[in-house]
Amino acid sequence: MLLIVTLRVNSPNSELFVVKRLMSENIAQPPAEPAKKAGYHHGDLKEALTCAAEALIETKGPEGFSMAECCRMAGVSTAAPYRHFEDREDLVKQVAARGFEALRVATKTRRDSHPPGSVDSIVAMGQAYVRFAESSPAVFRLMFAKHKRMDEGHQAIHETGGTCFMVLLEAVDAFREQRGLSATKTLDIALPLWTIVHGTACLLIDRDFDVVAPETDPDDLVRIATEGFLSGIAGVN
Amino acid sequence: MLLIVTLRVNSPNSELFVVKRLMSENIAQPPAEPAKKAGYHHGDLKEALTCAAEALIETKGPEGFSMAECCRMAGVSTAAPYRHFEDREDLVKQVAARGFEALRVATKTRRDSHPPGSVDSIVAMGQAYVRFAESSPAVFRLMFAKHKRMDEGHQAIHETGGTCFMVLLEAVDAFREQRGLSATKTLDIALPLWTIVHGTACLLIDRDFDVVAPETDPDDLVRIATEGFLSGIAGVN
DNA sequence: TGTACATCAGTGAACGCGCGTTCACTGATGTAC
DNA sequence: TGTACATCAGTGAACGCGCGTTCACTGATGTAC
């Protein structure tokens, strides 16, 4: 509790961060000693910096985000992050990896709220993908952007991204098996579906529909495109 | 001729730029006085800076591009661009607008190499879209990215982008009319097609296929997705 | 054709800025005995 | 339980850097007469 008050005093912009931190504390780990004294040590600076980075990236964009501002937000000196992260890139990758995990959970949850292999389950999964992009556009961009350095951190992102793709593959396999389609077709179905939702997400968050079709409803678009494609695959080919 | 030599001397990195400049001179305007003396005035600095910016953006990415480096490349002082562009953003927008014009020409050309209204014409158009992205990934990103400032320059990009979308709309209308589909469906066909090619383009240039499906051939993917969707639309609904 | 002059398109030096990262340091914490 | 000490996780000052933009300026060009 005292910790939170300290943060507020140190940086007036940190309210969102505090809320996020509280949320992730609730989910992740219940504090071992709840009545901890505020002081020299932060407690969980790595977590705090990651949350601050996430919020900042969402505000300023993946490139506009700066280490310095992140420190200001967390109320620590500019040297502090280097106890927890190799460099700026390392911190950014942490945010990206978290994004993939959130995307995986969101798509899986929506998918599983419909019968396995149903068109509805695939549509719902796609809509969840687009909604995630809509709610965290900058993090979404970051996740799928090409990263500069190739290291373990990057590998970690790849793995998290891979498990995300598994959610789609499972759904497609169920769909395919129910209709007696060859297993070799899995990617021929999964990749087009991915392009539909990824394209919708990108065009939506970059506000490109506004120019040529401002009335576009992303949920409708995903439904029309997905149903159209799946009926083309299942019915004709 | 002397002009080109001067540029080479001033900035050793400028070879690509010189090539591009020669190309666009050939296309755009034949020089009024071919044997012009090299000297204090550049001749067509606006054109030169735009080409330099294009090349730099492709090398460093839309955010890594800097005014200073652009000037170095064109062999002028850092103050010179401000005779031709309001600011950095203005120059970047010029590059984006050119990109849309190039994309419009590329997609229209490929579309018109097949019978109007045919599935092949729509597939070819989509493949041209993706190939453009592949050949100019950073400019492609820039074109569809959200821009910060809203002004006449931004309006110009919107208009060029709009004429790009017309290429697709015309193709879809021809397809639709040939099959007796209602005109109200135009957007319901065009937008899904757009998401397919835009999604493919984004995932391709961000190297996201590499992680989960490294064998992906973008031309095949566009064909499978487009044909699947169109047969779903035309055959079943 | 020659000249005076306005305008145009450059120069180069300087500005303030915020950045990422490093450094030697120091206070707080955990642990062995 | 108390103490000595190693380790951890911060501080804050400083670094060099490249950036976008502005300024007063000047050489080159075009034009009116």
Coordinates of C-alpha atoms (C1' of nucleotides) in Angstrom, one line a residue:
Chain A
M1 CA 0.0 0.0 0.0
L2 CA 2.7 2.4 1.0
L3 CA 4.5 1.4 -2.2
I4 CA 1.6 2.6 -4.3
V5 CA 1.4 6.0 -2.6
T6 CA 5.2 6.4 -3.1
L7 CA 4.8 5.8 -6.8
R8 CA 2.0 8.3 -7.1
V9 CA 4.1 10.9 -5.4
N10 CA 7.1 10.2 -7.6
S11 CA 5.3 10.4 -10.9
P12 CA 1.9 11.9 -11.3
N13 CA 1.4 10.2 -14.7
S14 CA 1.6 6.7 -13.2
E15 CA -2.0 6.0 -12.4
L16 CA -2.7 3.7 -15.3
F17 CA 0.5 1.9 -14.4
V18 CA -0.6 1.5 -10.9
V19 CA -3.9 0.1 -11.9
K20 CA -2.2 -2.3 -14.3
R21 CA 0.3 -3.3 -11.7
L22 CA -2.4 -4.0 -9.2
M23 CA -4.2 -6.2 -11.8
S24 CA -1.2 -8.2 -12.6
E25 CA -0.3 -8.6 -9.0
N26 CA -3.8 -10.0 -8.4
I27 CA -3.4 -12.4 -11.3
A28 CA 0.3 -13.3 -11.1
Q29 CA 1.5 -13.5 -7.5
P30 CA -0.1 -12.6 -4.2
P31 CA 2.5 -10.4 -2.3
A32 CA 4.4 -12.5 0.2
E33 CA 4.5 -9.8 2.8
P34 CA 1.6 -7.4 2.3
A35 CA 2.6 -4.8 4.8
K36 CA 6.0 -4.1 3.3
K37 CA 7.8 -0.9 4.1
A38 CA 8.4 1.6 1.2
G39 CA 12.0 2.4 0.7
Y40 CA 15.2 2.1 -1.3
H41 CA 14.2 -1.2 -3.0
H42 CA 11.3 -1.2 -5.3
G43 CA 10.0 -4.7 -4.8
D44 CA 9.2 -5.7 -8.3
L45 CA 10.8 -3.2 -10.6
K46 CA 11.0 -5.5 -13.6
E47 CA 7.3 -6.0 -13.5
A48 CA 6.7 -2.2 -13.0
L49 CA 9.0 -1.3 -15.9
T50 CA 7.3 -3.8 -18.2
C51 CA 3.9 -2.4 -17.4
A52 CA 5.1 1.2 -17.8
A53 CA 6.7 0.3 -21.1
E54 CA 3.4 -1.3 -22.2
A55 CA 1.4 1.8 -21.4
L56 CA 4.0 4.1 -23.0
I57 CA 4.2 2.0 -26.2
E58 CA 0.4 2.2 -26.4
T59 CA 0.6 6.0 -26.0
K60 CA 3.6 6.9 -28.1
G61 CA 3.9 4.0 -30.4
P62 CA 6.6 1.3 -30.5
E63 CA 9.2 3.7 -31.8
G64 CA 8.2 6.7 -29.7
F65 CA 8.7 4.8 -26.5
S66 CA 11.8 5.8 -24.6
M67 CA 13.7 4.2 -21.7
A68 CA 14.0 7.6 -19.9
E69 CA 10.2 8.2 -19.9
C70 CA 9.7 4.7 -18.8
C71 CA 11.9 5.3 -15.7
R72 CA 10.1 8.5 -15.0
M73 CA 6.8 6.7 -15.1
A74 CA 8.1 4.0 -12.7
G75 CA 9.7 6.6 -10.5
V76 CA 13.3 5.3 -10.7
S77 CA 16.6 6.6 -12.0
T78 CA 17.5 6.0 -15.7
A79 CA 20.1 3.5 -14.7
A80 CA 17.8 1.2 -12.8
P81 CA 16.4 -0.8 -15.7
Y82 CA 19.8 -2.1 -16.6
R83 CA 19.6 -4.3 -13.5
H84 CA 16.7 -6.2 -15.1
F85 CA 17.0 -5.7 -18.9
E86 CA 20.0 -6.0 -21.2
D87 CA 18.9 -2.9 -23.1
R88 CA 16.0 -1.1 -24.6
E89 CA 15.3 -3.8 -27.1
D90 CA 15.2 -6.4 -24.4
L91 CA 12.4 -4.5 -22.5
V92 CA 10.4 -4.0 -25.7
K93 CA 10.6 -7.7 -26.5
Q94 CA 9.3 -8.5 -23.0
V95 CA 6.2 -6.5 -23.8
A96 CA 5.8 -8.3 -27.2
A97 CA 6.0 -11.7 -25.6
R98 CA 3.3 -10.8 -23.1
G99 CA 1.2 -9.6 -26.0
F100 CA 1.3 -12.9 -27.6
E101 CA 0.3 -14.7 -24.5
A102 CA -2.7 -12.3 -24.1
L103 CA -3.6 -12.9 -27.7
R104 CA -3.4 -16.7 -27.3
V105 CA -5.7 -16.7 -24.3
A106 CA -8.2 -14.3 -25.9
T107 CA -8.5 -16.3 -29.2
K108 CA -8.6 -19.7 -27.4
T109 CA -11.3 -18.5 -25.1
R110 CA -13.6 -17.2 -27.8
R111 CA -12.9 -20.2 -30.0
D112 CA -13.9 -22.6 -27.2
S113 CA -17.1 -20.9 -26.6
H114 CA -18.5 -22.5 -29.8
P115 CA -18.7 -26.2 -30.9
P116 CA -15.2 -27.5 -32.0
G117 CA -14.8 -27.4 -35.8
S118 CA -17.8 -25.1 -36.3
V119 CA -17.6 -22.1 -38.6
D120 CA -18.8 -20.0 -35.6
S121 CA -15.8 -21.1 -33.6
I122 CA -13.4 -19.9 -36.3
V123 CA -15.3 -16.7 -36.8
A124 CA -15.3 -16.0 -33.1
M125 CA -11.6 -16.7 -32.9
G126 CA -10.9 -14.3 -35.7
Q127 CA -13.0 -11.6 -34.2
A128 CA -11.1 -12.0 -30.9
Y129 CA -7.8 -11.5 -32.9
V130 CA -9.1 -8.3 -34.4
R131 CA -10.5 -7.0 -31.1
F132 CA -7.1 -7.6 -29.4
A133 CA -5.5 -5.5 -32.1
E134 CA -8.1 -2.8 -31.6
S135 CA -7.6 -2.7 -27.9
S136 CA -3.8 -2.7 -27.9
P137 CA -2.9 -1.4 -31.4
A138 CA 0.7 -0.5 -30.7
V139 CA 1.5 -3.7 -28.9
F140 CA -0.1 -5.6 -31.7
R141 CA 2.1 -3.8 -34.2
L142 CA 5.1 -4.5 -32.1
M143 CA 4.4 -8.2 -31.8
F144 CA 4.3 -8.8 -35.5
A145 CA 6.9 -6.2 -36.5
K146 CA 10.3 -7.4 -37.7
H147 CA 12.8 -7.2 -34.8
K148 CA 16.3 -5.9 -35.2
R149 CA 18.3 -8.3 -33.0
M150 CA 18.1 -12.1 -33.2
D151 CA 18.8 -13.6 -29.7
E152 CA 17.1 -15.7 -27.0
G153 CA 14.6 -12.9 -26.4
H154 CA 13.6 -13.0 -30.0
Q155 CA 13.4 -16.8 -29.9
A156 CA 11.1 -16.5 -26.9
I157 CA 8.8 -14.2 -28.9
H158 CA 8.8 -16.8 -31.8
E159 CA 7.8 -19.5 -29.4
T160 CA 5.0 -17.5 -27.9
G161 CA 3.9 -16.6 -31.4
G162 CA 4.0 -20.2 -32.4
T163 CA 1.7 -21.3 -29.6
C164 CA -0.7 -18.5 -30.7
F165 CA -0.8 -20.1 -34.2
M166 CA -1.5 -23.5 -32.7
V167 CA -4.9 -22.1 -31.5
L168 CA -5.8 -21.6 -35.2
L169 CA -4.3 -24.9 -36.4
E170 CA -6.4 -26.9 -33.8
A171 CA -9.5 -25.1 -34.9
V172 CA -8.8 -25.7 -38.6
D173 CA -8.0 -29.4 -38.0
A174 CA -11.3 -29.9 -36.2
F175 CA -13.1 -28.2 -39.1
R176 CA -11.3 -30.2 -41.7
E177 CA -11.8 -33.6 -40.1
Q178 CA -15.5 -33.0 -39.6
R179 CA -15.8 -32.4 -43.4
G180 CA -13.5 -35.2 -44.5
L181 CA -10.9 -32.9 -46.0
S182 CA -7.3 -34.0 -46.5
A183 CA -4.8 -33.2 -43.7
T184 CA -2.5 -31.7 -46.3
K185 CA -4.9 -28.9 -46.6
T186 CA -4.5 -27.6 -43.1
L187 CA -2.1 -24.8 -44.0
D188 CA -4.1 -24.0 -47.1
I189 CA -7.0 -23.2 -44.9
A190 CA -5.2 -21.8 -41.9
L191 CA -3.0 -19.3 -43.7
P192 CA -5.8 -17.6 -45.7
L193 CA -7.8 -17.3 -42.5
W194 CA -4.8 -15.7 -40.8
T195 CA -4.4 -13.2 -43.7
I196 CA -8.1 -12.2 -43.4
V197 CA -7.9 -11.4 -39.7
H198 CA -4.4 -10.0 -39.8
G199 CA -5.3 -7.8 -42.8
T200 CA -8.5 -6.6 -41.1
A201 CA -6.6 -5.9 -37.9
C202 CA -3.9 -3.9 -39.6
L203 CA -6.2 -1.9 -41.8
L204 CA -8.5 -1.2 -38.8
I205 CA -5.8 0.1 -36.4
D206 CA -4.1 2.1 -39.2
R207 CA -7.5 3.7 -39.9
D208 CA -7.3 2.7 -43.5
F209 CA -11.0 1.8 -43.8
D210 CA -11.9 5.3 -42.8
V211 CA -10.7 6.6 -46.2
V212 CA -12.6 4.2 -48.5
A213 CA -15.3 2.5 -46.4
P214 CA -15.8 4.3 -43.1
E215 CA -18.9 2.3 -42.1
T216 CA -16.9 -0.9 -42.0
D217 CA -17.7 -3.1 -39.0
P218 CA -14.7 -5.3 -38.2
D219 CA -16.8 -8.1 -36.7
D220 CA -19.1 -8.2 -39.8
L221 CA -16.1 -8.1 -42.1
V222 CA -14.4 -11.0 -40.4
R223 CA -17.6 -13.0 -40.5
I224 CA -18.3 -12.3 -44.2
A225 CA -14.7 -13.0 -45.2
T226 CA -14.3 -16.1 -43.1
E227 CA -17.7 -17.7 -44.0
G228 CA -17.1 -16.9 -47.6
F229 CA -13.8 -18.5 -47.7
L230 CA -14.8 -21.6 -45.6
S231 CA -17.8 -22.2 -47.8
G232 CA -15.6 -21.9 -50.9
I233 CA -13.2 -24.5 -49.4
A234 CA -15.8 -26.9 -48.0
G235 CA -18.5 -26.7 -50.7
V236 CA -16.7 -26.4 -54.0
N237 CA -13.1 -27.6 -53.9
Chain B
M1 CA 26.3 15.1 -66.3
L2 CA 28.5 17.4 -64.3
L3 CA 25.7 17.5 -61.8
I4 CA 25.9 13.8 -61.2
V5 CA 29.7 13.8 -60.8
T6 CA 29.3 16.5 -58.2
L7 CA 26.8 14.5 -56.2
R8 CA 29.1 11.4 -56.2
V9 CA 31.9 13.5 -54.9
N10 CA 29.9 15.1 -52.2
S11 CA 28.4 11.9 -50.9
P12 CA 29.8 8.5 -51.5
N13 CA 26.6 6.7 -50.5
S14 CA 24.6 8.3 -53.2
E15 CA 24.9 5.8 -56.0
L16 CA 21.5 4.3 -55.5
F17 CA 20.0 7.7 -55.3
V18 CA 21.7 8.8 -58.6
V19 CA 20.3 5.7 -60.3
K20 CA 16.8 6.4 -59.1
R21 CA 17.1 10.1 -60.0
L22 CA 18.2 9.2 -63.5
M23 CA 15.2 6.8 -63.8
S24 CA 12.7 9.3 -62.7
E25 CA 14.2 12.0 -64.9
N26 CA 13.8 9.7 -67.8
I27 CA 10.1 9.1 -66.9
A28 CA 9.1 12.5 -65.6
Q29 CA 10.7 15.3 -67.5
P30 CA 13.5 15.5 -70.0
P31 CA 15.9 18.2 -68.8
A32 CA 15.3 21.5 -70.6
E33 CA 19.0 22.4 -70.9
P34 CA 21.0 19.2 -70.9
A35 CA 24.4 20.8 -70.8
K36 CA 23.8 22.7 -67.5
K37 CA 26.7 23.9 -65.5
A38 CA 27.1 22.4 -62.0
G39 CA 27.1 25.0 -59.3
Y40 CA 25.4 26.7 -56.4
H41 CA 21.9 25.8 -57.4
H42 CA 21.0 22.2 -57.5
G43 CA 18.5 22.1 -60.4
D44 CA 15.8 19.9 -58.9
L45 CA 16.5 19.4 -55.2
K46 CA 12.9 18.6 -54.3
E47 CA 13.0 15.6 -56.6
A48 CA 16.5 14.6 -55.4
L49 CA 15.5 14.8 -51.7
T50 CA 12.3 12.8 -52.3
C51 CA 14.4 10.1 -54.0
A52 CA 17.0 10.1 -51.2
A53 CA 14.2 9.9 -48.6
E54 CA 12.6 7.0 -50.4
A55 CA 16.0 5.1 -50.5
L56 CA 16.7 5.9 -46.9
I57 CA 13.3 4.9 -45.6
E58 CA 13.7 1.6 -47.4
T59 CA 17.1 1.2 -45.7
K60 CA 16.4 2.4 -42.2
G61 CA 12.7 2.1 -41.9
P62 CA 10.1 4.9 -41.8
E63 CA 11.1 5.9 -38.3
G64 CA 14.9 5.5 -38.7
F65 CA 14.9 8.0 -41.6
S66 CA 16.4 11.3 -40.7
M67 CA 16.4 14.7 -42.4
A68 CA 20.2 15.1 -41.8
E69 CA 21.1 11.9 -43.5
C70 CA 18.8 12.7 -46.4
C71 CA 20.7 16.0 -46.9
R72 CA 24.0 14.2 -46.7
M73 CA 22.8 11.8 -49.4
A74 CA 21.7 14.6 -51.6
G75 CA 24.9 16.6 -50.9
V76 CA 23.3 19.7 -49.5
S77 CA 23.2 21.5 -46.2
T78 CA 20.7 20.5 -43.6
A79 CA 18.8 23.7 -44.0
A80 CA 18.2 23.3 -47.8
P81 CA 15.1 21.0 -47.5
Y82 CA 13.2 23.7 -45.8
R83 CA 13.0 25.6 -49.1
H84 CA 10.9 22.7 -50.5
F85 CA 9.2 21.0 -47.6
E86 CA 7.5 22.4 -44.6
D87 CA 9.2 19.8 -42.3
R88 CA 10.2 16.2 -42.0
E89 CA 6.6 14.9 -42.0
D90 CA 5.9 16.8 -45.2
L91 CA 8.8 15.0 -47.0
V92 CA 7.8 11.7 -45.7
K93 CA 4.2 12.2 -46.9
Q94 CA 5.6 13.0 -50.4
V95 CA 7.2 9.6 -50.4
A96 CA 4.0 7.9 -49.3
A97 CA 1.9 9.6 -52.0
R98 CA 4.3 8.4 -54.7
G99 CA 4.1 4.9 -53.3
F100 CA 0.3 4.9 -53.7
E101 CA 0.7 6.0 -57.3
A102 CA 3.2 3.2 -58.0
L103 CA 0.9 0.7 -56.4
R104 CA -2.1 1.9 -58.4
V105 CA -0.2 1.5 -61.7
A106 CA 1.2 -1.9 -60.7
T107 CA -2.2 -3.4 -59.7
K108 CA -4.1 -1.9 -62.6
T109 CA -1.6 -3.2 -65.1
R110 CA -1.7 -6.8 -63.8
R111 CA -5.4 -6.7 -63.5
D112 CA -5.9 -5.6 -67.1
S113 CA -3.6 -8.4 -68.4
H114 CA -6.6 -10.8 -67.8
P115 CA -10.2 -10.7 -69.0
P116 CA -12.3 -8.2 -67.0
G117 CA -14.3 -9.7 -64.2
S118 CA -12.3 -13.0 -64.3
V119 CA -11.1 -14.6 -61.1
D120 CA -7.6 -14.5 -62.7
S121 CA -7.7 -10.7 -63.0
I122 CA -8.5 -10.4 -59.3
V123 CA -5.8 -12.9 -58.3
A124 CA -3.2 -11.2 -60.5
M125 CA -4.2 -7.8 -59.0
G126 CA -3.8 -9.2 -55.5
Q127 CA -0.4 -10.7 -56.3
A128 CA 0.8 -7.4 -57.7
Y129 CA -0.3 -5.7 -54.4
V130 CA 1.8 -8.2 -52.4
R131 CA 4.8 -8.0 -54.8
F132 CA 4.8 -4.2 -54.4
A133 CA 4.9 -4.6 -50.6
E134 CA 7.7 -7.1 -51.0
S135 CA 9.8 -4.9 -53.2
S136 CA 9.3 -1.7 -51.1
P137 CA 8.4 -2.9 -47.7
A138 CA 9.2 0.2 -45.7
V139 CA 7.4 2.5 -48.1
F140 CA 4.4 0.1 -48.1
R141 CA 4.3 0.3 -44.3
L142 CA 4.6 4.1 -44.5
M143 CA 1.7 4.3 -46.9
F144 CA -0.8 2.5 -44.7
A145 CA 0.5 3.7 -41.4
K146 CA -1.4 6.2 -39.3
H147 CA 0.0 9.6 -39.9
K148 CA 0.4 12.1 -37.1
R149 CA -0.6 15.4 -38.6
M150 CA -3.9 16.0 -40.6
D151 CA -3.3 18.6 -43.3
E152 CA -3.5 19.0 -47.1
G153 CA -0.5 16.6 -47.5
H154 CA -2.5 14.0 -45.6
Q155 CA -5.5 14.7 -47.7
A156 CA -3.4 14.1 -50.8
I157 CA -2.3 10.7 -49.5
H158 CA -6.0 9.8 -48.9
E159 CA -6.9 10.8 -52.4
T160 CA -4.1 8.8 -54.0
G161 CA -5.0 5.9 -51.7
G162 CA -8.6 6.2 -52.8
T163 CA -7.8 5.9 -56.5
C164 CA -5.8 2.8 -55.6
F165 CA -8.9 1.3 -54.1
M166 CA -10.9 2.1 -57.2
V167 CA -8.7 -0.4 -59.1
L168 CA -10.1 -3.1 -56.8
L169 CA -13.7 -1.8 -56.9
E170 CA -13.8 -1.8 -60.7
A171 CA -12.6 -5.4 -60.8
V172 CA -15.1 -6.5 -58.2
D173 CA -18.0 -4.7 -60.1
A174 CA -17.1 -6.5 -63.3
F175 CA -16.9 -9.8 -61.4
R176 CA -20.2 -9.2 -59.7
E177 CA -22.1 -8.1 -62.8
Q178 CA -21.0 -11.1 -64.8
R179 CA -22.5 -13.4 -62.1
G180 CA -25.6 -11.4 -61.5
L181 CA -24.8 -10.5 -57.9
S182 CA -26.4 -7.5 -56.3
A183 CA -24.5 -4.2 -56.4
T184 CA -25.0 -3.8 -52.7
K185 CA -22.5 -6.7 -52.3
T186 CA -19.6 -4.8 -53.9
L187 CA -18.0 -3.8 -50.6
D188 CA -18.8 -7.2 -49.1
I189 CA -16.6 -8.7 -51.8
A190 CA -13.9 -6.0 -52.1
L191 CA -13.1 -5.6 -48.4
P192 CA -12.5 -9.3 -47.8
L193 CA -10.3 -9.4 -50.9
W194 CA -8.4 -6.4 -49.5
T195 CA -7.9 -8.0 -46.1
I196 CA -6.5 -11.1 -47.8
V197 CA -3.8 -9.3 -49.8
H198 CA -3.0 -6.7 -47.2
G199 CA -2.7 -9.4 -44.5
T200 CA -0.5 -11.5 -46.8
A201 CA 1.7 -8.4 -47.5
C202 CA 2.0 -7.4 -43.9
L203 CA 2.8 -10.9 -42.6
L204 CA 5.3 -11.4 -45.5
I205 CA 7.3 -8.3 -45.1
D206 CA 7.4 -8.7 -41.3
R207 CA 8.7 -12.2 -41.8
D208 CA 5.9 -13.7 -39.7
F209 CA 5.4 -16.7 -42.0
D210 CA 9.0 -17.7 -41.3
V211 CA 8.1 -18.7 -37.8
V212 CA 5.1 -21.0 -38.4
A213 CA 5.1 -21.7 -42.2
P214 CA 8.5 -20.9 -43.7
E215 CA 7.6 -22.5 -47.1
T216 CA 4.8 -20.1 -47.8
D217 CA 4.7 -18.9 -51.3
P218 CA 2.9 -15.5 -51.4
D219 CA 1.6 -15.9 -54.9
D220 CA 0.1 -19.3 -54.1
L221 CA -1.4 -18.0 -50.8
V222 CA -3.1 -15.1 -52.6
R223 CA -4.5 -17.5 -55.2
I224 CA -5.8 -20.0 -52.8
A225 CA -7.4 -17.5 -50.5
T226 CA -8.8 -15.4 -53.3
E227 CA -10.2 -18.3 -55.3
G228 CA -11.6 -19.9 -52.1
F229 CA -13.4 -16.7 -51.1
L230 CA -14.7 -15.9 -54.6
S231 CA -16.1 -19.4 -55.1
G232 CA -17.7 -19.2 -51.7
I233 CA -19.4 -15.9 -52.7
A234 CA -20.4 -16.8 -56.2
G235 CA -21.3 -20.5 -55.7
V236 CA -23.1 -20.7 -52.3
N237 CA -24.4 -17.4 -51.1
Chain C
dT1 C1' 22.1 44.3 -75.9
dG2 C1' 23.3 45.9 -71.3
dT3 C1' 22.3 46.9 -66.7
dA4 C1' 19.9 47.4 -62.1
dC5 C1' 17.5 45.0 -59.1
dA6 C1' 14.2 41.6 -57.0
dT7 C1' 13.8 37.0 -56.0
dC8 C1' 15.1 32.5 -55.5
dA9 C1' 17.8 28.6 -53.6
dG10 C1' 21.4 27.6 -51.5
dT11 C1' 25.2 27.9 -47.1
dG12 C1' 27.1 26.9 -42.6
dA13 C1' 27.0 27.7 -37.9
dA14 C1' 24.4 27.3 -34.1
dC15 C1' 20.4 26.2 -30.9
dG16 C1' 18.3 23.2 -27.5
dC17 C1' 16.7 18.7 -26.8
dG18 C1' 16.1 14.1 -25.3
dC19 C1' 18.1 10.0 -25.9
dG20 C1' 20.7 5.2 -24.4
dT21 C1' 24.1 3.8 -21.7
dT22 C1' 28.0 3.8 -18.2
dC23 C1' 30.2 4.8 -13.9
dA24 C1' 31.4 4.6 -9.1
dC25 C1' 28.7 4.8 -5.4
dT26 C1' 25.5 3.3 -1.4
dG27 C1' 21.6 1.7 1.1
dA28 C1' 18.9 -2.5 2.0
dT29 C1' 18.6 -7.4 2.3
dG30 C1' 19.8 -12.2 3.2
dT31 C1' 22.8 -15.6 5.2
dA32 C1' 26.5 -18.2 7.7
dC33 C1' 28.1 -18.9 11.9
Chain D
dT1 C1' 19.6 -14.3 18.9
dG2 C1' 23.3 -11.3 17.3
dT3 C1' 26.7 -10.0 14.2
dA4 C1' 29.8 -9.8 10.1
dC5 C1' 29.8 -9.7 5.6
dA6 C1' 28.5 -10.7 0.7
dT7 C1' 25.3 -9.6 -2.6
dC8 C1' 21.6 -7.3 -4.5
dA9 C1' 19.1 -3.3 -6.4
dG10 C1' 19.0 1.0 -6.4
dT11 C1' 21.2 6.3 -7.1
dG12 C1' 22.5 10.5 -9.6
dA13 C1' 25.7 12.6 -12.4
dA14 C1' 27.9 12.4 -16.6
dC15 C1' 29.1 11.0 -21.5
dG16 C1' 28.7 11.6 -26.4
dC17 C1' 25.4 11.5 -30.0
dG18 C1' 22.4 12.8 -33.7
dC19 C1' 18.5 15.0 -34.3
dG20 C1' 15.0 18.9 -36.4
dT21 C1' 14.9 23.5 -37.1
dT22 C1' 16.3 28.4 -37.4
dC23 C1' 19.2 32.3 -38.5
dA24 C1' 21.5 35.8 -41.1
dC25 C1' 23.9 35.4 -45.0
dT26 C1' 25.2 35.1 -50.2
dG27 C1' 25.7 33.4 -54.8
dA28 C1' 22.9 32.6 -59.0
dT29 C1' 19.1 33.5 -61.8
dG30 C1' 15.4 36.0 -64.2
dT31 C1' 13.3 40.2 -65.6
dA32 C1' 12.0 45.1 -66.6
dC33 C1' 13.5 48.8 -69.0

